[in-house]
């Protein structure tokens, strides 16, 4: 019985190590496409920073919302976490299966807000992204994020598309 008690933590750690690498990928795979493009944008931007030696991958969503305006236009607001992996940033075709997550590095807290049209991020209103190591995130940063995201939502008027469409109909 004593040997069994000693083996139990080893078995649990082994099982956890086998399950953990796919955790972020499963979460990513569950995201709708309009949210994946924002995560991809944040990953590409964050991983390309010169001071990053380790590759970061999507770990999990904190909150997310989508407001559909019609005409294939949506406003996306997504708060999520990135987590360091054991792979260098130069790794080709990274995935949690290939690059296991590390638990000895701080998670990165990201917020993205943008408008999509037919599955692509629009340039207007200007998309917003903010990623910072979690322990460095302040209330002031959180407030600033919220303000930026509200501004991207206000910059869009659903009537813009309707008036453009109707203008096109009248010009013969």
Coordinates of C-alpha atoms in Angstrom, one line a residue:
X1 CA 0.0 0.0 0.0
X2 CA 2.9 2.4 0.8
X3 CA 4.4 1.8 -2.7
X4 CA 1.0 2.5 -4.2
X5 CA 0.8 5.8 -2.3
X6 CA 4.2 6.8 -3.6
X7 CA 3.3 5.9 -7.2
X8 CA 0.0 7.8 -7.2
X9 CA 1.6 11.3 -7.5
X10 CA 3.9 10.0 -10.3
X11 CA 1.0 8.6 -12.2
X12 CA -1.0 11.8 -11.8
X13 CA 1.9 14.0 -12.9
X14 CA 2.4 11.7 -16.0
X15 CA -1.3 11.8 -16.9
X16 CA -1.3 15.6 -16.5
X17 CA 1.7 16.0 -18.7
X18 CA 0.0 13.9 -21.4
X19 CA -3.2 15.9 -21.2
X20 CA -1.8 19.5 -20.8
X21 CA -0.1 19.9 -24.2
X22 CA -3.4 19.7 -26.1
X23 CA -5.4 21.8 -23.6
X24 CA -4.7 25.1 -25.4
X25 CA -5.3 23.6 -28.9
X26 CA -8.7 22.2 -27.9
X27 CA -9.7 25.6 -26.6
X28 CA -8.4 27.3 -29.8
X29 CA -10.2 24.8 -32.0
X30 CA -13.5 25.6 -30.2
X31 CA -13.3 29.3 -31.1
X32 CA -15.4 30.7 -33.9
X33 CA -13.3 31.7 -37.0
X34 CA -13.9 35.5 -36.3
X35 CA -12.2 35.0 -32.9
X36 CA -9.3 32.8 -34.2
X37 CA -8.2 35.6 -36.5
X38 CA -7.7 37.9 -33.6
X39 CA -5.8 35.3 -31.6
X40 CA -3.6 34.6 -34.6
X41 CA -3.0 38.4 -35.0
X42 CA -2.0 38.7 -31.3
X43 CA 0.2 35.5 -31.4
X44 CA 2.1 36.7 -34.5
X45 CA 2.6 40.2 -33.0
X46 CA 3.6 39.0 -29.5
X47 CA 5.9 36.2 -30.7
X48 CA 7.7 38.5 -33.1
X49 CA 8.9 40.9 -30.4
X50 CA 12.7 40.9 -30.1
X51 CA 12.8 40.1 -26.4
X52 CA 10.8 36.9 -26.7
X53 CA 13.0 33.8 -26.9
X54 CA 10.2 31.3 -26.2
X55 CA 7.2 30.7 -28.3
X56 CA 3.8 31.6 -26.8
X57 CA 0.6 29.9 -27.8
X58 CA -3.1 30.4 -27.1
X59 CA -4.0 29.0 -23.7
X60 CA -7.7 29.9 -22.9
X61 CA -10.4 32.6 -23.3
X62 CA -11.3 34.7 -20.3
X63 CA -14.3 36.6 -21.9
X64 CA -15.5 37.1 -25.4
X65 CA -18.3 38.8 -27.1
X66 CA -19.5 39.4 -30.7
X67 CA -22.0 41.9 -31.9
X68 CA -23.3 41.3 -35.4
X69 CA -24.3 44.4 -37.4
X70 CA -25.6 42.6 -40.5
X71 CA -24.1 42.6 -44.0
X72 CA -21.4 40.1 -42.8
X73 CA -20.0 42.8 -40.3
X74 CA -19.3 41.9 -36.7
X75 CA -17.5 43.6 -33.8
X76 CA -15.3 41.2 -31.8
X77 CA -14.1 41.8 -28.2
X78 CA -11.9 38.9 -26.9
X79 CA -9.9 38.7 -23.6
X80 CA -7.6 35.6 -23.5
X81 CA -4.4 34.2 -22.2
X82 CA -1.2 33.1 -23.9
X83 CA 1.2 30.6 -22.3
X84 CA 4.9 30.0 -22.9
X85 CA 6.0 26.7 -24.5
X86 CA 9.3 24.8 -24.6
X87 CA 9.9 25.8 -28.2
X88 CA 11.9 28.8 -29.5
X89 CA 10.0 31.5 -31.4
X90 CA 11.6 30.3 -34.6
X91 CA 9.6 27.0 -34.5
X92 CA 7.8 26.2 -37.8
X93 CA 4.2 25.1 -37.6
X94 CA 3.9 25.3 -33.8
X95 CA 1.2 23.6 -31.9
X96 CA 0.7 22.5 -28.2
X97 CA 1.3 18.9 -29.3
X98 CA 4.7 19.8 -30.8
X99 CA 5.5 22.5 -28.2
X100 CA 4.5 21.6 -24.6
X101 CA 3.3 24.5 -22.3
X102 CA 5.7 25.6 -19.6
X103 CA 4.4 26.3 -16.1
X104 CA 7.5 28.2 -15.0
X105 CA 6.8 31.4 -17.1
X106 CA 4.2 34.0 -16.6
X107 CA 1.0 33.9 -18.7
X108 CA 0.4 36.8 -21.1
X109 CA -3.0 38.6 -20.8
X110 CA -4.4 39.8 -24.1
X111 CA -7.3 41.9 -25.2
X112 CA -8.3 42.4 -28.8
X113 CA -11.2 44.4 -30.3
X114 CA -11.8 44.7 -34.0
X115 CA -14.4 44.7 -36.7
X116 CA -14.7 41.9 -39.2
X117 CA -16.2 41.9 -42.6
X118 CA -16.7 38.5 -44.3
X119 CA -14.2 36.9 -41.9
X120 CA -11.3 39.4 -42.2
X121 CA -10.2 42.1 -39.8
X122 CA -11.2 45.5 -41.1
X123 CA -8.7 48.5 -41.0
X124 CA -11.5 50.9 -39.9
X125 CA -12.3 51.3 -37.1
X126 CA -8.7 50.7 -36.2
X127 CA -8.3 47.3 -34.6
X128 CA -7.0 47.3 -31.0
X129 CA -4.6 44.8 -29.3
X130 CA -2.9 44.9 -25.9
X131 CA -0.9 42.0 -24.5
X132 CA 1.1 42.2 -21.3
X133 CA 2.6 39.7 -18.9
X134 CA -0.2 38.9 -16.4
X135 CA 1.6 40.1 -13.3
X136 CA 2.3 43.5 -14.9
X137 CA -1.4 44.2 -15.8
X138 CA -2.7 47.1 -13.8
X139 CA -6.2 48.5 -13.3
X140 CA -5.2 51.5 -15.3
X141 CA -4.4 49.2 -18.3
X142 CA -7.7 47.3 -17.8
X143 CA -9.6 50.7 -17.9
X144 CA -7.6 51.8 -21.0
X145 CA -8.4 48.5 -22.8
X146 CA -12.1 48.9 -22.0
X147 CA -12.1 52.5 -23.3
X148 CA -10.3 51.5 -26.6
X149 CA -12.7 48.6 -27.2
X150 CA -15.7 50.9 -26.6
X151 CA -14.3 53.4 -29.1
X152 CA -13.9 50.7 -31.8
X153 CA -17.5 49.8 -31.3
X154 CA -18.7 53.4 -31.6
X155 CA -16.8 54.1 -34.7
X156 CA -19.1 51.8 -36.7
X157 CA -22.5 52.9 -37.9
X158 CA -24.6 50.1 -39.5
X159 CA -26.2 52.7 -41.7
X160 CA -22.9 53.3 -43.5
X161 CA -23.4 50.1 -45.5
X162 CA -27.1 50.7 -46.1
X163 CA -26.5 54.3 -47.4
X164 CA -23.7 53.1 -49.6
X165 CA -25.8 50.4 -51.0
X166 CA -28.8 52.7 -51.6
X167 CA -26.5 55.4 -53.2
X168 CA -25.3 52.7 -55.6
X169 CA -28.8 51.9 -56.5
X170 CA -29.7 55.5 -57.4
X171 CA -26.8 56.3 -59.5
X172 CA -27.6 55.2 -63.0

